């Protein structure tokens, strides 16, 4: 066990990455003011300690089904810190951002001068208020640019950054209990069609910030869109895939998962 106090021994790094852990959503769990004082910022360690203190039950038995949940990424950030002996922001800087020359990418610290960075806006152009969940990372709080994300994409698409064995584990589906085209790998969404085409993508959202990353591996093409004003149009960049390959794609609301 990497996190010695982690109270769910059946959960592994793999089931965190493929969202089959069964962990409950920390944002909803800490919404109860009896569980957390909303005048205080939550940290990743706080989430773990609250789960331990309240004996938070799993939503379902581990590895029995898929349910996307940002608690998984918050716990993975703690694991990174434990394994490499650095804070998550510093680990990302030393292990990814600096080696890949992602000069405009960083993990934001909301306790410092966040106002000098790109602000987050609601759909009506009003600034989004901050809340008690701002300081949780792993699931959010990385500021970047399309050009820097292109550098990241080029790295993870080469055989120099990740081993072929690891790539195979990342880009395969783990959730086939429900019929359909959608699936999930290790930290990446997938659409698989019986015609043989597979599309890899991931969307993001926090407050007014939305993002879309679409990886067309067959065509060696990537589509990246970022917005700091809330709009679902960001996610519709997925349809641009049809310009580059024969993807039988039809957008539906339930296919735009974050």
PDB file of C-alpha atoms in Angstrom:
ATOM      1  CA  UNK A   1       0.000   0.000   0.000  1.00  0.00           C
ATOM      2  CA  UNK A   2       1.528   3.309  -1.096  1.00  0.00           C
ATOM      3  CA  UNK A   3      -0.763   5.480   1.035  1.00  0.00           C
ATOM      4  CA  UNK A   4      -0.495   3.741   4.407  1.00  0.00           C
ATOM      5  CA  UNK A   5      -3.742   5.167   5.797  1.00  0.00           C
ATOM      6  CA  UNK A   6      -5.790   4.572   2.637  1.00  0.00           C
ATOM      7  CA  UNK A   7      -8.837   2.638   3.922  1.00  0.00           C
ATOM      8  CA  UNK A   8      -9.750   0.806   0.725  1.00  0.00           C
ATOM      9  CA  UNK A   9      -7.216  -2.034   0.210  1.00  0.00           C
ATOM     10  CA  UNK A  10      -9.036  -3.416  -2.829  1.00  0.00           C
ATOM     11  CA  UNK A  11      -8.463  -0.202  -4.821  1.00  0.00           C
ATOM     12  CA  UNK A  12      -5.340  -0.090  -7.026  1.00  0.00           C
ATOM     13  CA  UNK A  13      -3.616   2.564  -9.114  1.00  0.00           C
ATOM     14  CA  UNK A  14      -5.183   0.912 -12.151  1.00  0.00           C
ATOM     15  CA  UNK A  15      -8.744   1.137 -10.809  1.00  0.00           C
ATOM     16  CA  UNK A  16      -8.142   4.786  -9.939  1.00  0.00           C
ATOM     17  CA  UNK A  17      -6.936   5.512 -13.470  1.00  0.00           C
ATOM     18  CA  UNK A  18      -9.745   3.639 -15.212  1.00  0.00           C
ATOM     19  CA  UNK A  19     -12.425   4.963 -12.825  1.00  0.00           C
ATOM     20  CA  UNK A  20     -13.545   1.599 -11.556  1.00  0.00           C
ATOM     21  CA  UNK A  21     -12.512   2.230  -7.937  1.00  0.00           C
ATOM     22  CA  UNK A  22     -15.966   2.853  -6.490  1.00  0.00           C
ATOM     23  CA  UNK A  23     -14.791   5.884  -4.496  1.00  0.00           C
ATOM     24  CA  UNK A  24     -17.477   8.434  -3.785  1.00  0.00           C
ATOM     25  CA  UNK A  25     -17.240  11.918  -5.315  1.00  0.00           C
ATOM     26  CA  UNK A  26     -15.392  14.169  -2.877  1.00  0.00           C
ATOM     27  CA  UNK A  27     -17.112  17.331  -4.144  1.00  0.00           C
ATOM     28  CA  UNK A  28     -20.536  15.932  -3.281  1.00  0.00           C
ATOM     29  CA  UNK A  29     -19.394  14.325  -0.040  1.00  0.00           C
ATOM     30  CA  UNK A  30     -17.819  17.535   1.251  1.00  0.00           C
ATOM     31  CA  UNK A  31     -20.840  19.563   0.162  1.00  0.00           C
ATOM     32  CA  UNK A  32     -22.346  18.616   3.530  1.00  0.00           C
ATOM     33  CA  UNK A  33     -21.303  21.397   5.906  1.00  0.00           C
ATOM     34  CA  UNK A  34     -21.413  18.907   8.773  1.00  0.00           C
ATOM     35  CA  UNK A  35     -18.601  17.075   7.010  1.00  0.00           C
ATOM     36  CA  UNK A  36     -16.537  20.119   5.987  1.00  0.00           C
ATOM     37  CA  UNK A  37     -16.471  23.796   6.993  1.00  0.00           C
ATOM     38  CA  UNK A  38     -16.819  25.647   3.682  1.00  0.00           C
ATOM     39  CA  UNK A  39     -14.892  28.636   5.015  1.00  0.00           C
ATOM     40  CA  UNK A  40     -11.767  26.461   4.833  1.00  0.00           C
ATOM     41  CA  UNK A  41      -9.981  25.344   1.685  1.00  0.00           C
ATOM     42  CA  UNK A  42      -9.856  21.592   1.091  1.00  0.00           C
ATOM     43  CA  UNK A  43      -6.570  19.851   0.275  1.00  0.00           C
ATOM     44  CA  UNK A  44      -6.034  16.408  -1.204  1.00  0.00           C
ATOM     45  CA  UNK A  45      -4.888  15.140   2.178  1.00  0.00           C
ATOM     46  CA  UNK A  46      -8.040  16.573   3.745  1.00  0.00           C
ATOM     47  CA  UNK A  47     -10.162  14.468   1.390  1.00  0.00           C
ATOM     48  CA  UNK A  48      -8.387  11.302   2.468  1.00  0.00           C
ATOM     49  CA  UNK A  49      -8.647  12.195   6.151  1.00  0.00           C
ATOM     50  CA  UNK A  50     -12.356  13.054   5.879  1.00  0.00           C
ATOM     51  CA  UNK A  51     -13.039   9.733   4.163  1.00  0.00           C
ATOM     52  CA  UNK A  52     -11.193   7.942   6.967  1.00  0.00           C
ATOM     53  CA  UNK A  53     -12.890   9.936   9.748  1.00  0.00           C
ATOM     54  CA  UNK A  54     -16.407   9.389   8.418  1.00  0.00           C
ATOM     55  CA  UNK A  55     -15.780   5.888   7.123  1.00  0.00           C
ATOM     56  CA  UNK A  56     -17.030   6.981   3.703  1.00  0.00           C
ATOM     57  CA  UNK A  57     -18.541   3.967   1.924  1.00  0.00           C
ATOM     58  CA  UNK A  58     -17.744   3.041  -1.659  1.00  0.00           C
ATOM     59  CA  UNK A  59     -20.469   3.820  -4.191  1.00  0.00           C
ATOM     60  CA  UNK A  60     -20.102   0.309  -5.611  1.00  0.00           C
ATOM     61  CA  UNK A  61     -17.796  -2.686  -5.318  1.00  0.00           C
ATOM     62  CA  UNK A  62     -14.362  -1.989  -6.787  1.00  0.00           C
ATOM     63  CA  UNK A  63     -13.825  -3.020 -10.435  1.00  0.00           C
ATOM     64  CA  UNK A  64     -17.469  -3.968 -10.965  1.00  0.00           C
ATOM     65  CA  UNK A  65     -18.327  -1.017 -13.184  1.00  0.00           C
ATOM     66  CA  UNK A  66     -17.172   2.334 -14.559  1.00  0.00           C
ATOM     67  CA  UNK A  67     -18.155   5.675 -13.028  1.00  0.00           C
ATOM     68  CA  UNK A  68     -16.116   8.786 -13.791  1.00  0.00           C
ATOM     69  CA  UNK A  69     -15.110  10.436 -10.537  1.00  0.00           C
ATOM     70  CA  UNK A  70     -12.534  13.136  -9.815  1.00  0.00           C
ATOM     71  CA  UNK A  71     -11.759  11.647  -6.397  1.00  0.00           C
ATOM     72  CA  UNK A  72      -9.674   9.117  -8.304  1.00  0.00           C
ATOM     73  CA  UNK A  73      -7.395  11.840  -9.671  1.00  0.00           C
ATOM     74  CA  UNK A  74      -7.137  13.556  -6.279  1.00  0.00           C
ATOM     75  CA  UNK A  75      -5.910  10.288  -4.747  1.00  0.00           C
ATOM     76  CA  UNK A  76      -3.514   9.694  -7.647  1.00  0.00           C
ATOM     77  CA  UNK A  77      -1.932  13.094  -6.954  1.00  0.00           C
ATOM     78  CA  UNK A  78      -1.276  11.995  -3.362  1.00  0.00           C
ATOM     79  CA  UNK A  79       0.287   8.783  -4.653  1.00  0.00           C
ATOM     80  CA  UNK A  80       2.598  10.752  -6.959  1.00  0.00           C
ATOM     81  CA  UNK A  81       3.727  12.885  -4.017  1.00  0.00           C
ATOM     82  CA  UNK A  82       4.407   9.802  -1.916  1.00  0.00           C
ATOM     83  CA  UNK A  83       6.331   7.949  -4.632  1.00  0.00           C
ATOM     84  CA  UNK A  84       8.547  10.780  -5.916  1.00  0.00           C
ATOM     85  CA  UNK A  85       8.925  12.717  -2.663  1.00  0.00           C
ATOM     86  CA  UNK A  86       7.842  16.032  -4.164  1.00  0.00           C
ATOM     87  CA  UNK A  87       4.690  18.104  -4.000  1.00  0.00           C
ATOM     88  CA  UNK A  88       2.384  17.431  -6.937  1.00  0.00           C
ATOM     89  CA  UNK A  89       2.983  20.897  -8.494  1.00  0.00           C
ATOM     90  CA  UNK A  90       6.753  20.457  -8.216  1.00  0.00           C
ATOM     91  CA  UNK A  91       6.603  16.886  -9.533  1.00  0.00           C
ATOM     92  CA  UNK A  92       4.661  18.015 -12.602  1.00  0.00           C
ATOM     93  CA  UNK A  93       7.155  20.821 -13.144  1.00  0.00           C
ATOM     94  CA  UNK A  94      10.281  18.668 -12.849  1.00  0.00           C
ATOM     95  CA  UNK A  95       9.003  15.502 -14.531  1.00  0.00           C
ATOM     96  CA  UNK A  96       6.781  16.851 -17.317  1.00  0.00           C
ATOM     97  CA  UNK A  97       6.593  20.603 -17.864  1.00  0.00           C
ATOM     98  CA  UNK A  98      10.316  21.446 -17.848  1.00  0.00           C
ATOM     99  CA  UNK A  99      11.572  18.381 -19.789  1.00  0.00           C
ATOM    100  CA  UNK A 100       8.945  18.986 -22.482  1.00  0.00           C
ATOM    101  CA  UNK A 101       9.616  22.753 -22.494  1.00  0.00           C
ATOM    102  CA  UNK A 102       6.009  23.514 -21.616  1.00  0.00           C
ATOM    103  CA  UNK A 103       7.000  27.030 -20.574  1.00  0.00           C
ATOM    104  CA  UNK A 104       3.465  28.334 -20.082  1.00  0.00           C
ATOM    105  CA  UNK A 105       2.122  25.394 -18.091  1.00  0.00           C
ATOM    106  CA  UNK A 106       1.940  25.127 -14.308  1.00  0.00           C
ATOM    107  CA  UNK A 107      -0.200  23.943 -11.417  1.00  0.00           C
ATOM    108  CA  UNK A 108      -1.855  27.075 -10.071  1.00  0.00           C
ATOM    109  CA  UNK A 109      -1.672  27.967  -6.383  1.00  0.00           C
ATOM    110  CA  UNK A 110      -4.924  29.697  -5.469  1.00  0.00           C
ATOM    111  CA  UNK A 111      -3.488  30.799  -2.125  1.00  0.00           C
ATOM    112  CA  UNK A 112      -1.155  33.164  -3.990  1.00  0.00           C
ATOM    113  CA  UNK A 113      -1.569  35.669  -6.816  1.00  0.00           C
ATOM    114  CA  UNK A 114      -4.125  33.833  -8.931  1.00  0.00           C
ATOM    115  CA  UNK A 115      -5.621  37.134 -10.166  1.00  0.00           C
ATOM    116  CA  UNK A 116      -2.667  37.721 -12.486  1.00  0.00           C
ATOM    117  CA  UNK A 117      -3.607  34.594 -14.426  1.00  0.00           C
ATOM    118  CA  UNK A 118      -6.440  34.017 -16.875  1.00  0.00           C
ATOM    119  CA  UNK A 119      -9.715  34.383 -14.998  1.00  0.00           C
ATOM    120  CA  UNK A 120     -12.687  32.035 -15.169  1.00  0.00           C
ATOM    121  CA  UNK A 121     -16.014  33.373 -16.436  1.00  0.00           C
ATOM    122  CA  UNK A 122     -19.580  32.141 -16.340  1.00  0.00           C
ATOM    123  CA  UNK A 123     -21.651  31.942 -19.498  1.00  0.00           C
ATOM    124  CA  UNK A 124     -22.974  35.448 -18.774  1.00  0.00           C
ATOM    125  CA  UNK A 125     -19.395  36.827 -18.669  1.00  0.00           C
ATOM    126  CA  UNK A 126     -19.372  37.302 -14.903  1.00  0.00           C
ATOM    127  CA  UNK A 127     -16.282  36.085 -13.079  1.00  0.00           C
ATOM    128  CA  UNK A 128     -16.669  32.773 -11.328  1.00  0.00           C
ATOM    129  CA  UNK A 129     -16.463  32.950  -7.554  1.00  0.00           C
ATOM    130  CA  UNK A 130     -13.917  30.771  -5.788  1.00  0.00           C
ATOM    131  CA  UNK A 131     -15.065  28.106  -3.354  1.00  0.00           C
ATOM    132  CA  UNK A 132     -13.678  25.655  -0.797  1.00  0.00           C
ATOM    133  CA  UNK A 133     -12.574  23.140  -3.459  1.00  0.00           C
ATOM    134  CA  UNK A 134     -10.077  25.348  -5.312  1.00  0.00           C
ATOM    135  CA  UNK A 135      -6.896  23.932  -3.787  1.00  0.00           C
ATOM    136  CA  UNK A 136      -7.553  20.286  -4.689  1.00  0.00           C
ATOM    137  CA  UNK A 137      -5.314  19.203  -7.570  1.00  0.00           C
ATOM    138  CA  UNK A 138      -4.830  16.159  -9.740  1.00  0.00           C
ATOM    139  CA  UNK A 139      -8.319  16.574 -11.163  1.00  0.00           C
ATOM    140  CA  UNK A 140      -7.841  20.241 -12.137  1.00  0.00           C
ATOM    141  CA  UNK A 141      -5.735  23.392 -11.605  1.00  0.00           C
ATOM    142  CA  UNK A 142      -3.223  22.907 -14.416  1.00  0.00           C
ATOM    143  CA  UNK A 143      -2.997  26.063 -16.506  1.00  0.00           C
ATOM    144  CA  UNK A 144      -1.693  25.523 -20.028  1.00  0.00           C
ATOM    145  CA  UNK A 145      -1.926  26.595 -23.670  1.00  0.00           C
ATOM    146  CA  UNK A 146      -2.795  24.688 -26.852  1.00  0.00           C
ATOM    147  CA  UNK A 147       0.833  24.912 -27.994  1.00  0.00           C
ATOM    148  CA  UNK A 148       2.133  23.464 -24.732  1.00  0.00           C
ATOM    149  CA  UNK A 149      -0.487  20.714 -24.828  1.00  0.00           C
ATOM    150  CA  UNK A 150       0.684  19.911 -28.343  1.00  0.00           C
ATOM    151  CA  UNK A 151       4.174  19.342 -26.922  1.00  0.00           C
ATOM    152  CA  UNK A 152       2.697  16.996 -24.339  1.00  0.00           C
ATOM    153  CA  UNK A 153       0.727  15.163 -27.016  1.00  0.00           C
ATOM    154  CA  UNK A 154       3.808  14.738 -29.201  1.00  0.00           C
ATOM    155  CA  UNK A 155       5.717  13.291 -26.244  1.00  0.00           C
ATOM    156  CA  UNK A 156       3.094  10.736 -25.204  1.00  0.00           C
ATOM    157  CA  UNK A 157       2.585   9.773 -28.847  1.00  0.00           C
ATOM    158  CA  UNK A 158       6.255   8.860 -29.299  1.00  0.00           C
ATOM    159  CA  UNK A 159       8.100   5.753 -28.119  1.00  0.00           C
ATOM    160  CA  UNK A 160      10.682   7.909 -26.348  1.00  0.00           C
ATOM    161  CA  UNK A 161       8.464   9.063 -23.488  1.00  0.00           C
ATOM    162  CA  UNK A 162       6.338   6.030 -22.614  1.00  0.00           C
ATOM    163  CA  UNK A 163       7.176   2.378 -23.191  1.00  0.00           C
ATOM    164  CA  UNK A 164       5.135   0.441 -25.788  1.00  0.00           C
ATOM    165  CA  UNK A 165       3.876  -1.800 -22.976  1.00  0.00           C
ATOM    166  CA  UNK A 166       2.587   1.173 -20.993  1.00  0.00           C
ATOM    167  CA  UNK A 167       1.044   2.726 -24.105  1.00  0.00           C
ATOM    168  CA  UNK A 168      -0.866  -0.490 -24.722  1.00  0.00           C
ATOM    169  CA  UNK A 169      -2.245  -0.416 -21.179  1.00  0.00           C
ATOM    170  CA  UNK A 170      -3.287   3.238 -21.462  1.00  0.00           C
ATOM    171  CA  UNK A 171      -5.065   3.007 -24.803  1.00  0.00           C
ATOM    172  CA  UNK A 172      -7.216  -0.050 -24.246  1.00  0.00           C
ATOM    173  CA  UNK A 173     -10.744  -0.177 -22.877  1.00  0.00           C
ATOM    174  CA  UNK A 174     -11.507  -1.507 -19.408  1.00  0.00           C
ATOM    175  CA  UNK A 175     -15.285  -1.148 -19.213  1.00  0.00           C
ATOM    176  CA  UNK A 176     -17.291  -3.453 -21.445  1.00  0.00           C
ATOM    177  CA  UNK A 177     -20.147  -4.297 -19.066  1.00  0.00           C
ATOM    178  CA  UNK A 178     -22.484  -1.940 -20.953  1.00  0.00           C
ATOM    179  CA  UNK A 179     -23.041  -2.158 -24.704  1.00  0.00           C
ATOM    180  CA  UNK A 180     -22.117   0.928 -26.720  1.00  0.00           C
ATOM    181  CA  UNK A 181     -19.269   2.794 -28.342  1.00  0.00           C
ATOM    182  CA  UNK A 182     -17.964   4.603 -25.255  1.00  0.00           C
ATOM    183  CA  UNK A 183     -15.170   3.211 -23.134  1.00  0.00           C
ATOM    184  CA  UNK A 184     -12.351   4.377 -20.876  1.00  0.00           C
ATOM    185  CA  UNK A 185      -8.661   3.524 -20.793  1.00  0.00           C
ATOM    186  CA  UNK A 186      -6.173   4.753 -18.208  1.00  0.00           C
ATOM    187  CA  UNK A 187      -6.976   8.446 -17.979  1.00  0.00           C
ATOM    188  CA  UNK A 188      -8.352   8.661 -21.519  1.00  0.00           C
ATOM    189  CA  UNK A 189     -11.856   8.372 -22.963  1.00  0.00           C
ATOM    190  CA  UNK A 190     -12.500   6.244 -26.017  1.00  0.00           C
ATOM    191  CA  UNK A 191     -15.116   5.706 -28.681  1.00  0.00           C
ATOM    192  CA  UNK A 192     -14.868   2.321 -30.385  1.00  0.00           C
ATOM    193  CA  UNK A 193     -16.873   1.389 -33.473  1.00  0.00           C
ATOM    194  CA  UNK A 194     -17.476  -2.023 -34.970  1.00  0.00           C
ATOM    195  CA  UNK A 195     -16.089  -0.663 -38.234  1.00  0.00           C
ATOM    196  CA  UNK A 196     -12.669  -0.732 -36.570  1.00  0.00           C
ATOM    197  CA  UNK A 197     -12.121   2.962 -35.836  1.00  0.00           C
ATOM    198  CA  UNK A 198     -11.209   4.163 -32.340  1.00  0.00           C
ATOM    199  CA  UNK A 199     -11.199   7.781 -31.222  1.00  0.00           C
ATOM    200  CA  UNK A 200      -9.411   8.887 -28.046  1.00  0.00           C
ATOM    201  CA  UNK A 201     -10.366  12.067 -26.231  1.00  0.00           C
ATOM    202  CA  UNK A 202     -10.898  13.815 -22.921  1.00  0.00           C
ATOM    203  CA  UNK A 203     -12.902  16.861 -21.935  1.00  0.00           C
ATOM    204  CA  UNK A 204     -12.374  19.033 -18.892  1.00  0.00           C
ATOM    205  CA  UNK A 205     -14.391  21.475 -16.835  1.00  0.00           C
ATOM    206  CA  UNK A 206     -13.934  23.559 -13.719  1.00  0.00           C
ATOM    207  CA  UNK A 207     -16.023  26.669 -13.097  1.00  0.00           C
ATOM    208  CA  UNK A 208     -15.938  28.616 -16.375  1.00  0.00           C
ATOM    209  CA  UNK A 209     -12.956  26.754 -17.801  1.00  0.00           C
ATOM    210  CA  UNK A 210     -13.654  24.098 -20.421  1.00  0.00           C
ATOM    211  CA  UNK A 211     -11.229  22.053 -22.490  1.00  0.00           C
ATOM    212  CA  UNK A 212     -11.202  19.377 -25.154  1.00  0.00           C
ATOM    213  CA  UNK A 213      -8.378  17.080 -26.259  1.00  0.00           C
ATOM    214  CA  UNK A 214      -9.025  14.769 -29.215  1.00  0.00           C
ATOM    215  CA  UNK A 215      -6.338  12.275 -30.265  1.00  0.00           C
ATOM    216  CA  UNK A 216      -6.778  10.768 -33.738  1.00  0.00           C
ATOM    217  CA  UNK A 217      -4.019   8.205 -33.550  1.00  0.00           C
ATOM    218  CA  UNK A 218      -4.668   6.659 -36.965  1.00  0.00           C
ATOM    219  CA  UNK A 219      -4.310  10.050 -38.640  1.00  0.00           C
ATOM    220  CA  UNK A 220      -1.466  11.364 -36.418  1.00  0.00           C
ATOM    221  CA  UNK A 221      -3.683  14.349 -35.634  1.00  0.00           C
ATOM    222  CA  UNK A 222      -4.657  16.110 -32.425  1.00  0.00           C
ATOM    223  CA  UNK A 223      -7.414  18.663 -31.807  1.00  0.00           C
ATOM    224  CA  UNK A 224      -7.091  20.926 -28.757  1.00  0.00           C
ATOM    225  CA  UNK A 225      -9.564  23.579 -27.589  1.00  0.00           C
ATOM    226  CA  UNK A 226      -9.509  25.668 -24.405  1.00  0.00           C
ATOM    227  CA  UNK A 227     -11.921  28.302 -23.094  1.00  0.00           C
ATOM    228  CA  UNK A 228     -12.016  30.357 -19.905  1.00  0.00           C
ATOM    229  CA  UNK A 229     -15.700  31.284 -20.382  1.00  0.00           C
ATOM    230  CA  UNK A 230     -18.130  28.462 -19.798  1.00  0.00           C
ATOM    231  CA  UNK A 231     -19.481  27.013 -23.030  1.00  0.00           C
ATOM    232  CA  UNK A 232     -20.334  23.507 -24.202  1.00  0.00           C
ATOM    233  CA  UNK A 233     -19.133  24.481 -27.680  1.00  0.00           C
ATOM    234  CA  UNK A 234     -15.621  23.497 -26.569  1.00  0.00           C
ATOM    235  CA  UNK A 235     -16.715  19.867 -26.367  1.00  0.00           C
ATOM    236  CA  UNK A 236     -18.221  19.931 -29.836  1.00  0.00           C
ATOM    237  CA  UNK A 237     -14.737  20.111 -31.345  1.00  0.00           C
ATOM    238  CA  UNK A 238     -15.056  16.326 -31.225  1.00  0.00           C
ATOM    239  CA  UNK A 239     -17.092  16.484 -34.427  1.00  0.00           C
ATOM    240  CA  UNK A 240     -14.032  17.902 -36.232  1.00  0.00           C
ATOM    241  CA  UNK A 241     -12.645  14.374 -36.143  1.00  0.00           C
ATOM    242  CA  UNK A 242     -14.771  13.578 -39.174  1.00  0.00           C
ATOM    243  CA  UNK A 243     -12.673  16.022 -41.234  1.00  0.00           C
ATOM    244  CA  UNK A 244      -9.576  13.881 -40.751  1.00  0.00           C
ATOM    245  CA  UNK A 245     -10.838  10.312 -40.708  1.00  0.00           C
ATOM    246  CA  UNK A 246     -13.820   8.085 -41.324  1.00  0.00           C
ATOM    247  CA  UNK A 247     -15.320   8.360 -37.840  1.00  0.00           C
ATOM    248  CA  UNK A 248     -19.064   7.521 -37.661  1.00  0.00           C
ATOM    249  CA  UNK A 249     -19.518  10.186 -35.021  1.00  0.00           C
ATOM    250  CA  UNK A 250     -22.805  11.704 -33.919  1.00  0.00           C
ATOM    251  CA  UNK A 251     -22.761  14.021 -30.931  1.00  0.00           C
ATOM    252  CA  UNK A 252     -25.257  13.422 -28.156  1.00  0.00           C
ATOM    253  CA  UNK A 253     -25.405  15.012 -24.722  1.00  0.00           C
ATOM    254  CA  UNK A 254     -24.622  11.734 -23.015  1.00  0.00           C
ATOM    255  CA  UNK A 255     -21.495  11.339 -25.160  1.00  0.00           C
ATOM    256  CA  UNK A 256     -19.933  14.585 -23.963  1.00  0.00           C
ATOM    257  CA  UNK A 257     -18.776  13.290 -20.586  1.00  0.00           C
ATOM    258  CA  UNK A 258     -16.029  15.154 -18.758  1.00  0.00           C
TER     259      UNK A 258
END
